[in-house]
XYZ file of C-alpha atoms in Angstrom:
544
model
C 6.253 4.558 -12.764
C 8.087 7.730 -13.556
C 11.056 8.246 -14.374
C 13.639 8.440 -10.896
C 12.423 7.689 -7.969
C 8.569 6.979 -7.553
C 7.034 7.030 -4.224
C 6.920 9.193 -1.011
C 7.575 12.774 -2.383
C 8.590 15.841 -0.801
C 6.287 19.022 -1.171
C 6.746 23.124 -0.537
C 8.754 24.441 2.745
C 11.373 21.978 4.148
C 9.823 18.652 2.705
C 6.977 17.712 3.930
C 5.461 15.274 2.044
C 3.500 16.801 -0.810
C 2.177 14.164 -2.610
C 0.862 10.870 -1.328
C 3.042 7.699 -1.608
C 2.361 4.775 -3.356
C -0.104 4.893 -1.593
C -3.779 -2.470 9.170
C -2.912 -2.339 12.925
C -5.971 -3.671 11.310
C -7.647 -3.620 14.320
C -11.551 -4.742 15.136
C -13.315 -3.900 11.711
C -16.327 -2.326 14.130
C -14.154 -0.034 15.188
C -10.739 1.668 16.056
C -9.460 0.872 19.522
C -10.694 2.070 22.809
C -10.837 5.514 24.324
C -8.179 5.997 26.331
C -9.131 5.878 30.283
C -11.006 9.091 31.354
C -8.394 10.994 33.798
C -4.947 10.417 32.014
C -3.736 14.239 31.059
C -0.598 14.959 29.329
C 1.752 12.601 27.184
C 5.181 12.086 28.719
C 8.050 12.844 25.692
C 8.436 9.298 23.985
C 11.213 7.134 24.464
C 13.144 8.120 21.222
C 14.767 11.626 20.895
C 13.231 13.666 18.428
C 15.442 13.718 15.165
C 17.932 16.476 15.078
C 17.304 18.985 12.201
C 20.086 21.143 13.232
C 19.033 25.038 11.374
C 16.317 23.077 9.419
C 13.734 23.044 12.143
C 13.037 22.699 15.637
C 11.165 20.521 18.620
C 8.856 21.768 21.071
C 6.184 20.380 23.453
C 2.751 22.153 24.051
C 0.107 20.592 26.072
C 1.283 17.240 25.435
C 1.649 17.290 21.658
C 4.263 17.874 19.497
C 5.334 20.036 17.441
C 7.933 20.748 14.680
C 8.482 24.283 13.713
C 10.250 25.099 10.497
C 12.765 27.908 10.201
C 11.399 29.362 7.366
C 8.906 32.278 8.419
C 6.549 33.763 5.597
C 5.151 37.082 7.002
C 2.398 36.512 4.459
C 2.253 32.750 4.585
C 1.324 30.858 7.680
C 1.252 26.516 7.757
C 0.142 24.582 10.392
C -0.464 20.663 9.484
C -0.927 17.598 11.347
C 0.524 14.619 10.172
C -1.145 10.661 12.077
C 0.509 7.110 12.067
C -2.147 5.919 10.332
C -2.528 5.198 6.749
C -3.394 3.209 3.971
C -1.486 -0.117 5.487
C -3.968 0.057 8.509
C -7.185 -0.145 6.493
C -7.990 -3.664 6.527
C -10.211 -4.994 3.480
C -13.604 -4.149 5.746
C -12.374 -0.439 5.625
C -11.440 -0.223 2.064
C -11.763 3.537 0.617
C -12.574 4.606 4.569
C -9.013 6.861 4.488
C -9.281 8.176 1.182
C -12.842 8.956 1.737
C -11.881 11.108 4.493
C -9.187 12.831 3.374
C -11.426 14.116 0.297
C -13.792 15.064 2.704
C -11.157 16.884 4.461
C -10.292 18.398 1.640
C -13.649 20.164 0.654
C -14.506 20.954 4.220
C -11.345 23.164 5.138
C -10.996 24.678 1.756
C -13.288 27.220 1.798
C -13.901 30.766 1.559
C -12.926 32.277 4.730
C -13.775 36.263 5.854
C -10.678 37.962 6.655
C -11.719 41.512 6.722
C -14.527 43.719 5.702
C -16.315 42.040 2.303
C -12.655 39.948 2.071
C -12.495 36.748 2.281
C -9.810 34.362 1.178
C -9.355 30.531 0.822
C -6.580 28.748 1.986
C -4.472 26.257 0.277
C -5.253 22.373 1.762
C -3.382 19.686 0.815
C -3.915 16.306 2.232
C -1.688 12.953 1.974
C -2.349 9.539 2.159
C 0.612 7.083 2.353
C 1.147 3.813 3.224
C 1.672 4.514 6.888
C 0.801 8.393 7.675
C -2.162 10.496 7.279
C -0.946 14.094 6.635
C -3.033 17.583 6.420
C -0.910 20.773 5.565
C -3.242 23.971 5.470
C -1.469 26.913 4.333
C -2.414 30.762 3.107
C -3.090 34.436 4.812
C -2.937 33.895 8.893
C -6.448 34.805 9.053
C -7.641 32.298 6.611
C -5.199 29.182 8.252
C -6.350 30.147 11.719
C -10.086 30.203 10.663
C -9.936 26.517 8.631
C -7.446 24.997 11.663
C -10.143 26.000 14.440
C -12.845 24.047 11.669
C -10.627 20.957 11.600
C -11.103 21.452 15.418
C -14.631 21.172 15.146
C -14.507 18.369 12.543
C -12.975 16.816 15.380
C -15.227 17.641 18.041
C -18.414 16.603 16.023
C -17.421 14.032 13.299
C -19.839 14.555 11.112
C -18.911 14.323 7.377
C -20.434 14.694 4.184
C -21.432 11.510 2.252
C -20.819 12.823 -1.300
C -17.070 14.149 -0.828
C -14.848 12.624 -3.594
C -12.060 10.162 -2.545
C -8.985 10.968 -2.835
C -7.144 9.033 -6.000
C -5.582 5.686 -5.397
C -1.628 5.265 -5.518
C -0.507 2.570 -7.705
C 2.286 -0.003 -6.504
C 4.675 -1.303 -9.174
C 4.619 -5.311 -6.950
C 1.233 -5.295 -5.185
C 1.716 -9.267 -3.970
C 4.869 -8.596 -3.253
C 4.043 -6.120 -1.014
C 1.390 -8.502 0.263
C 4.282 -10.647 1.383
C 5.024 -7.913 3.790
C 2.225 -6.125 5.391
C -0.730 -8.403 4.441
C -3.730 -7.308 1.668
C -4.818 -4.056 2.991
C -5.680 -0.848 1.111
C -2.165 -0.424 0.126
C -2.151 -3.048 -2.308
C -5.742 -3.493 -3.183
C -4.698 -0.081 -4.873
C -4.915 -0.764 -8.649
C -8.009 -3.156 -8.750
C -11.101 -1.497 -9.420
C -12.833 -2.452 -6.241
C -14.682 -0.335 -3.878
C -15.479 -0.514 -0.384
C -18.266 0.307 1.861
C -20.215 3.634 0.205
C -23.461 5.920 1.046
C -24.238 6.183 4.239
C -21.708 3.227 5.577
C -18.749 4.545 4.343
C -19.676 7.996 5.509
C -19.607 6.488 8.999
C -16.623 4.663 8.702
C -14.716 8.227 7.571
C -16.565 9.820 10.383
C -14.861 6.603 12.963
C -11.507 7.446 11.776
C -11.592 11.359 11.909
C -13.104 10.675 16.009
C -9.970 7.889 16.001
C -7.245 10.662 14.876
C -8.066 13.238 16.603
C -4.902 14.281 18.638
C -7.110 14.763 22.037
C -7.358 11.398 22.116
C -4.324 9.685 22.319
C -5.251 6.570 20.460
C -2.859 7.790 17.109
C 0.415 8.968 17.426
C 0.717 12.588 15.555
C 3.330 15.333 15.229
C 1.761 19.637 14.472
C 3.947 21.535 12.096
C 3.866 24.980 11.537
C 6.371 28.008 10.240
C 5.572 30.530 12.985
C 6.499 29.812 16.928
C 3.485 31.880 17.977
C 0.847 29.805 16.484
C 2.116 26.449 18.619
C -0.795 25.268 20.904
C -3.213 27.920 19.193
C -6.821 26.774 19.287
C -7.898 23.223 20.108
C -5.162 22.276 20.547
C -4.165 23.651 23.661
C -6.286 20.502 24.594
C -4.129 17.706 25.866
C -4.014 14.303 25.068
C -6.336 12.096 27.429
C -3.311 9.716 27.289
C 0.411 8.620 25.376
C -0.470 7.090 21.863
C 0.737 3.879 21.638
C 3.661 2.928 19.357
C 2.805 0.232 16.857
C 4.261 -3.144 16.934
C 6.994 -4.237 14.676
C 5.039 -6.248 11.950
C 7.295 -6.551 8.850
C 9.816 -9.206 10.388
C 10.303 -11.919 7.648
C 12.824 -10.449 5.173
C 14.640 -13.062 4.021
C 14.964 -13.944 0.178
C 11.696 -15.076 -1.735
C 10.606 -15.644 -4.961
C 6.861 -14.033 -5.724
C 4.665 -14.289 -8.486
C 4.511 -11.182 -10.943
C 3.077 -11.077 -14.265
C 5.546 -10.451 -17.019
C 4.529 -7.229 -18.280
C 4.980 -5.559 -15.117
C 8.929 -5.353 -16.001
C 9.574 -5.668 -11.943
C 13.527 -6.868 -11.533
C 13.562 -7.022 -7.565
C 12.756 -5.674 -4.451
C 14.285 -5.204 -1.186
C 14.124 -3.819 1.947
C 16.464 -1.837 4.704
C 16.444 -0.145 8.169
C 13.884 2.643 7.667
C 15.875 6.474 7.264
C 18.073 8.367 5.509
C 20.588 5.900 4.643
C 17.740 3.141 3.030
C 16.440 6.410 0.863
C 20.133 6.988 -0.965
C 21.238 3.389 -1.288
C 17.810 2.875 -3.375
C 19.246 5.054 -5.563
C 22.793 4.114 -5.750
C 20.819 0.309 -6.102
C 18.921 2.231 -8.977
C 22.314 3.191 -10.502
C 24.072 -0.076 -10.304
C 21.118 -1.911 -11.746
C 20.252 0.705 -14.887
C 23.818 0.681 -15.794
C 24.078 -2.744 -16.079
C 20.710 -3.029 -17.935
C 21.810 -0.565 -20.668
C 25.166 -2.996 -20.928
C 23.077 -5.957 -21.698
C 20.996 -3.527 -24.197
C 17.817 -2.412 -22.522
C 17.775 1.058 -23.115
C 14.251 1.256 -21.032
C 14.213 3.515 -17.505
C 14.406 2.055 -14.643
C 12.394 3.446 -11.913
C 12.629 3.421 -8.352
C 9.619 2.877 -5.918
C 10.012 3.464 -2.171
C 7.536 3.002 0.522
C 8.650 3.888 3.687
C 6.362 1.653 6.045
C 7.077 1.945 10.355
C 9.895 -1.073 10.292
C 11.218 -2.168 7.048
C 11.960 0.607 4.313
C 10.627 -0.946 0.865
C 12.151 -0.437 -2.470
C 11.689 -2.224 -5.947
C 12.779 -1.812 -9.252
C 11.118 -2.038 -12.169
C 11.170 -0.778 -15.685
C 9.530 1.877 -16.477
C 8.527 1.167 -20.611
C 6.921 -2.375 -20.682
C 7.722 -3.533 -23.407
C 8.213 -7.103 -23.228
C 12.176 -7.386 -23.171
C 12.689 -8.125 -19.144
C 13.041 -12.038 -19.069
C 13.836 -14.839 -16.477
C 17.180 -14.422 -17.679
C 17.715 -10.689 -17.338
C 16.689 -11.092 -14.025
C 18.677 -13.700 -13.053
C 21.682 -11.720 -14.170
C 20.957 -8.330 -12.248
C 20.717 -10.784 -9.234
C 24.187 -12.593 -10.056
C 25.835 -9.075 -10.596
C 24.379 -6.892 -8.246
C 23.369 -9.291 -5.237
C 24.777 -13.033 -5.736
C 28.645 -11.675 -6.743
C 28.530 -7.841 -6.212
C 31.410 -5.594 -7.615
C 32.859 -3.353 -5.093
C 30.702 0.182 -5.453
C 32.443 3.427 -6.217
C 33.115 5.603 -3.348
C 32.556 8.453 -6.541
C 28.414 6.749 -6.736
C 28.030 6.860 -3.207
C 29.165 10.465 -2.507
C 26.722 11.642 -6.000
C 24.098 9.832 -4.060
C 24.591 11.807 -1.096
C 25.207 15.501 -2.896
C 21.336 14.684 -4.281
C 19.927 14.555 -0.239
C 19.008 18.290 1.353
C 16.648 19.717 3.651
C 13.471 18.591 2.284
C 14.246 14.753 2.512
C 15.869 15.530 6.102
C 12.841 16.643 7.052
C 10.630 13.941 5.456
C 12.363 11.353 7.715
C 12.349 13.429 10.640
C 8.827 13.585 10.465
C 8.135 9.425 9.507
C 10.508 8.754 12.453
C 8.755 10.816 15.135
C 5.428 10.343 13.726
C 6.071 6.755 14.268
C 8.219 6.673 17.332
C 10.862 5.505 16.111
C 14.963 6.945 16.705
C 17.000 7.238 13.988
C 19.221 9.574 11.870
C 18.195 11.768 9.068
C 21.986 12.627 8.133
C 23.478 9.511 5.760
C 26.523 9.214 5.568
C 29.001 6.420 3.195
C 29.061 3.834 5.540
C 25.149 3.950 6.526
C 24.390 3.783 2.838
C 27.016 0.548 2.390
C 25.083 -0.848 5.051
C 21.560 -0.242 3.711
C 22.794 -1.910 0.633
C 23.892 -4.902 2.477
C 20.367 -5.217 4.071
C 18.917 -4.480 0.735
C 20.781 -7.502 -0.939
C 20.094 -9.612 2.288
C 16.288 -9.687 1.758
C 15.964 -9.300 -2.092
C 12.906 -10.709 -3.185
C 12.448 -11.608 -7.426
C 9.659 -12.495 -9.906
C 8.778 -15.923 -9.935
C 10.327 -17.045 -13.572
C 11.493 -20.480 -14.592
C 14.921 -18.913 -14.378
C 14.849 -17.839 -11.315
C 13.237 -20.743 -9.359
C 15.919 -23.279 -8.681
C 16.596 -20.278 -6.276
C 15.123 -22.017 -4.183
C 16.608 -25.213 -3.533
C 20.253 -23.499 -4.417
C 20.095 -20.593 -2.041
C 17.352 -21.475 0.010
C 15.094 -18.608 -1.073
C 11.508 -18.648 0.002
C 9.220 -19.839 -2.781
C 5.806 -18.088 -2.036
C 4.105 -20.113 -5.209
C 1.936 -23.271 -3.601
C 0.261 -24.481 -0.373
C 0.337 -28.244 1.062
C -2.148 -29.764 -0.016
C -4.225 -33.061 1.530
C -4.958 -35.796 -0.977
C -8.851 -35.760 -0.904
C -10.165 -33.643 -3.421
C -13.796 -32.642 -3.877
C -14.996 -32.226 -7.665
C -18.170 -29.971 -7.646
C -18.330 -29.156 -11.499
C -17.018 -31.861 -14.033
C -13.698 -31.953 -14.970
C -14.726 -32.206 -18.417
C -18.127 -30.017 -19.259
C -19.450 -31.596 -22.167
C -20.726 -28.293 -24.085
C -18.835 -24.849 -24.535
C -19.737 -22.544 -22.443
C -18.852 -18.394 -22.384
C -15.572 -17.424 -22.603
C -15.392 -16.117 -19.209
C -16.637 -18.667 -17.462
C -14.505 -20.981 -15.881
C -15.382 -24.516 -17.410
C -14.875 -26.334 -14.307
C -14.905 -25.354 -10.350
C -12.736 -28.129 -8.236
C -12.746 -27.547 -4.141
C -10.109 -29.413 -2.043
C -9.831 -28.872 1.631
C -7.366 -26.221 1.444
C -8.446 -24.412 -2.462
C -11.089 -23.294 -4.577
C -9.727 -23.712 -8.193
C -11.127 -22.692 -11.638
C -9.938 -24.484 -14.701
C -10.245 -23.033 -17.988
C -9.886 -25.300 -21.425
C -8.956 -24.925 -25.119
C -12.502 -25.988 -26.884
C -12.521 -27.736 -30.441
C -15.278 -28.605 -32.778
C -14.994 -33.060 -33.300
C -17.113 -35.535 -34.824
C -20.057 -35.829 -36.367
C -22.694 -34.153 -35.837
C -19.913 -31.789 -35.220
C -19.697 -30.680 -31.537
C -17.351 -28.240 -28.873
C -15.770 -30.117 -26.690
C -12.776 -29.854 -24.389
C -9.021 -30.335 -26.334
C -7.032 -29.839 -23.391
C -6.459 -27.757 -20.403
C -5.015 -23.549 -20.498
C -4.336 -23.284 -16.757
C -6.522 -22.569 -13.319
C -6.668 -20.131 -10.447
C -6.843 -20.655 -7.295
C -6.995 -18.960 -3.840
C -6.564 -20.125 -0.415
C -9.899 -21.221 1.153
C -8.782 -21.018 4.399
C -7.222 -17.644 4.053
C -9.814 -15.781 1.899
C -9.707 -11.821 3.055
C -12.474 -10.745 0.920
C -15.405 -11.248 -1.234
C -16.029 -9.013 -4.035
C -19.144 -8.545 -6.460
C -19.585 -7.348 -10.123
C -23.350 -6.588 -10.752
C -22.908 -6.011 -14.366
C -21.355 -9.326 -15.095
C -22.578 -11.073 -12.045
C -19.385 -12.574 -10.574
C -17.615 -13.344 -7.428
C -13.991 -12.707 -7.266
C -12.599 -14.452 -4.110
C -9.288 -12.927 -2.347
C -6.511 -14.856 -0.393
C -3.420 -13.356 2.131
C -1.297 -13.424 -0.869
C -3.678 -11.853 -3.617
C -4.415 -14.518 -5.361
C -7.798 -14.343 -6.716
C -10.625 -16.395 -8.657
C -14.168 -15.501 -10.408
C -16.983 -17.444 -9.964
C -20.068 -16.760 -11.682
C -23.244 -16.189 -10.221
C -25.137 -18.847 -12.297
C -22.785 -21.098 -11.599
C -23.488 -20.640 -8.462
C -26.430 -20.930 -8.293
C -26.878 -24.063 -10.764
C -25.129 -26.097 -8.545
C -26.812 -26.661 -4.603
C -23.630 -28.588 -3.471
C -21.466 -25.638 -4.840
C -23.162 -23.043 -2.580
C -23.413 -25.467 0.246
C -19.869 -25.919 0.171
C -18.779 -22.216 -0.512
C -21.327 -21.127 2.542
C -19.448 -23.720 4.916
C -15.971 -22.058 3.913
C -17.459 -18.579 5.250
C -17.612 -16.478 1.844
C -20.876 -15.054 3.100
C -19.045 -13.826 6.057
C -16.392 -11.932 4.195
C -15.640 -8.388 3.826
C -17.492 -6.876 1.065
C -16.421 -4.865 -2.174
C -18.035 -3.836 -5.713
C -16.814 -3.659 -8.486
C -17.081 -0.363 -10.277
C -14.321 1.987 -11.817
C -12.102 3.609 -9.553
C -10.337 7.777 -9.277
C-alpha cells in the first residue's frame, strides 16, 4: 500500500478516475442478461437527481443517455469517456480476467494512429479503468483524433469482435482480500493477488467480446454516464442512438455490516476495516479514521505508515487500515488497543481534524462521487460537511471488522461480534487417506486428506527419523486446511506441479495433488460426487 490513501484515484480534468481502484450481479456465467424488449426507445431520467456540481460541471440528456460536461474547455484538447456499472465485483469466478481482458483490448484498439489532415496523423491519449464496481474509458487528444477513435469504439460496439492476443490490464491488489469476501462474495475483486488465470485463447476472447455487446450504451442492460469538456460534441456519433430501454439499477447486496472477526495472516499488518454510507462524507472520515489511528500507533511506538484503502462499491463504502512496512510488530494486542481507543471507548475528535480533513476535498473528488453516484443510480451529496463526516465515523465504528488474533477473539462472546472462523460440523467423518501415513512423503504434499460431510481437510505433520532400522515417521501434527465442500466457487489447476487448489465463499483454500488423486479410487469418487468437476476453471500461471 502506499503511503495516504490507496484506492480509487482521481486522474486529469475535474477527477475522473485516473487510475483503477483496488481493483458479480454475477449473473448466468453463459451470459450477461437479456436484450432488452425490441420497441422500448428512450430512458426516462432515473429516480435520483443527478449530483449537483455547482461551477464544476453540468447535466444534460441526449437521446436517452447521459451526460456530464465539465467546465473546463481545451480549444486544443477534446475528452469524451464513458464510464459502466460494471466492474471487477460483477465478474464471477467463471469470468475471471474477462474485464481486464477487455479493457486491454480497448486499449490497443482506440489508440491508434489517426489521419487528421494531409500526411498528419495523430494518436490520441486512452486511458481505461477497472474498479471494483465501474468500467471507465476516457479518450482524450486533437478533436479530430477523439472524434475518429470515439466513432471506432462505436463500431467495437456494433461488431464485437476483439483481438485474442491484447494484454490484460494489471490486477489491483487488496490489502484484506477475505475480508472483502465477507462482503461481496469471491469474485475478481479479491481473487486479485493470486496468480490464477481465467478462461484464455479463443474462450476468453469471447467472453471480452460478451461484455463489450453487454455495455454497450444502446442497449440498456448497464447503466452508464458520457463525459466530455465541449457541449457541442454531446450526442455526436453513435450515440445519438437511444437506449432500447432504462438500465436497471442493481440491487443492494452488501447488507450484513455488523462487527466480525476474519482471518488475516500476520504479515499483512491489517488493523481494521469498516464501512459507511457511500459519498463524500465516508471518503474524509477514512482519513480523519487514518489520523486517529496513526497517531495513536506512533504513541505506542510504531513508527510504520499507515495506509488507507478505499473501495467505493454501489452500497457500502469500504475502508481498511493497514500498515504499510510489514515488519512483524502489529500484534493481537496492538490491535486490540486501536479498537479499545478508537472504536470500543472513543475520545471526542477535534473539530480542528475534521475541518483539515475537509480543506484536503476539491473538485476532483466532487466529481469522482458525482460520477459513482449517477453511474450507479444512486442520490447522494458530493459536498461533506462536519456533521456528515461525524456520522460516517459512527457507521464506520458500527461495522468494524478485525483480524482474527487470540487477542481479539473473546470479541465474540463479549460484544457479540461475528466470528467468521468455523462451520457446524456433523459428527460422521469420512477418512480417505490415513491419519497417520507410515512413510515421508514430499514436502508439499499434504500427508493426509480427511472428507466430512461439510469439509475437505489436508493435514500436514512434523516427520522424525525412530527406531531401528531407522525410519520417518509422523511426530505430531503442524495444522490443516480446509474449505467448505458445499460452498466450493472454484477449481483451479497447476500443470507444472500438478495440483488442485479448491476455493470456498470465504477464500479458504486447499491443494490436492494430482497423484494423490489419482492413487486413491474412493478419493476421486468422493471428490466427483461433491461437484469439483463441475466447477469454474482457472490455471495457474504468473499474473501482470
Amino acid at each position: 500500500m502506499s503511503d495516504g490513501d490507496h484506492g480509487s484515484h482521481v486522474g486529469d480534468g475535474y477527477g475522473l478516475p485516473g487510475a483503477p481502484g483496488n481493483s458479480a450481479a454475477t449473473g448466468n456465467p453463459a451470459g450477461y442478461g437479456s436484450t432488452c424488449a425490441p420497441g422500448h426507445t428512450g430512458t426516462p431520467p432515473p429516480s435520483a437527481p443527478p449530483p449537483d456540481l455547482g461551477e464544476i460541471g453540468t447535466w444534460t440528456t441526449a437521446a436517452g443517455h447521459d451526460w456530464l460536461v465539465l467546465s473546463d474547455p481545451d480549444a486544443d484538447q477534446l475528452l469524451l469517456a464513458a464510464y459502466f456499472d460494471h466492474g471487477l465485483v460483477d465478474e464471477p469466478p467463471a469470468r475471471l480476467d474477462a474485464a481486464a481482458r477487455l479493457c486491454g483490448a480497448l486499449r490497443s484498439e482506440l489508440q491508434r494512429p489517426i489521419e487528421v489532415g494531409v500526411g498528419e496523423v495523430s494518436v490520441p491519449e486512452v486511458a481505461v479503468e477497472l474498479e471494483p464496481t465501474m468500467l471507465g474509458l476516457r479518450i482524450r487528444g486533437r478533436r479530430a483524433a477523439v472524434l475518429g477513435a470515439w466513432a471506432r469504439l462505436g463500431e467495437l460496439f456494433d461488431r464485437p469482435d476483439l483481438p485474442a492476443s491484447a494484454p490484460l490490464l494489471p490486477r489491483q491488489l487488496n490489502a484484506w482480500n477475505r475480508d472483502l469476501a465477507t462482503y461481496a462474495g469471491v469474485t475478481a475483486m479479491n481473487l486479485a493477488d493470486m496468480p490464477i488465470h481465467g478462461p484464455d485463447g479463443e474462450a476468453g476472447r469471447l467472453l471480452s467480446c460478451e461484455l463489450l455487446a453487454h455495455l454497450d450504451p444502446r442497449r440498456g442492460e448497464v447503466r452508464h454516464v458520457l463525459i466530455t469538456n465541449d457541449p457541442a460534441v454531446v450526442g455526436v456519433g453513435w450515440t445519438s442512438d437511444p437506449p432500447a430501454a432504462a438500465p436497471p439499477t442493481h440491487p443492494p447486496r452488501y447488507l450484513d455490516r455488523r462487527p466480525a472477526l476474519v482471518l488475516c495472516p500476520p504479515d499483512d499488518g491489517v488493523v481494521l476495516s469498516g464501512t459507511a454510507t457511500p459519498g463524500a462524507d465516508a471518503y474524509v472520515a477514512g482519513f480523519v479514521m487514518q489520523s486517529l489511528i496513526g497517531t495513536l500507533l506512533d504513541r505506542m511506538g510504531m513508527q510504520a505508515r499507515l495506509g488507507y484503502e478505499y473501495i467505493p462499491l454501489r452500497d457500502a463504502f469500504y475502508c481498511c487500515f493497514a500498515l504499510n512496512t510489514n515488519d512483524g510488530r502489529l500484534g493481537g494486542r496492538e490491535v486490540m488497543a486501536v479498537h479499545d481507543a478508537v472504536v470500543a471507548r472513543p475520545q471526542p475528535v477535534p473539530d480542528a481534524l475534521i475541518e483539515r480533513a475537509l480543506a484536503a476535498y476539491g473538485p476532483s473528488e466532487a466529481v469522482d462521487h458525482a460520477l459513482r453516484l449517477r453511474t450507479s443510480g444512486r442520490a447522494g451529496s458530493v459536498q461533506p460537511t462536519a456533521d456528515g463526516v461525524r456520522r460516517a465515523l459512527a457507521q464506520i465504528r458500527a461495522s468494524v471488522h478485525l483480524p482474527l488474533r487470540e487477542e481479539t477473539e473473546p470479541l465474540a462472546e463479549q460484544a457479540g461480534y461475528l466470528l467468521w472462523k468455523h462451520i457446524d460440523e456433523p459428527g460422521d467423518d469420512v477418512t480417505l487417506l490415513h491419519e497417520a501415513p507410515q512413510h515421508r512423503r514430499d514436502a508439499g504434499h499434504p500427508d493426509a486428506i480427511r472428507l466430512t460431510a461439510h469439509q475437505i481437510q489436508t493435514h500436514q505433520f512434523k516427520w522424525e527419523q525412530r527406531g531401528l532400522p531407522r525410519r520417518w515417521l509422523p511426530a505430531r501434527s503442524v495444522g490443516y486446511r480446509w474449505v467448505d465442500s458445499t460452498r466450493l466457487v472454484m477449481a483451479c489447476y497447476d500443470p507444472s506441479d500438478q495440483y488442485l487448489e479448491l476455493i470456498d465463499d470465504r477464500l479458504r483454500t486447499v491443494n490436492l495433488y494430482w497423484d494423490e488423486v489419482a492413487a486413491h479410487p474412493q478419493l476421486r469418487a468422493e471428490l466427483e460426487r461433491r461437484g469439483i468437476w463441475g466447477l469454474p476453471r482457472g490455471t495457474f500461471g504468473r499474473i501482470q
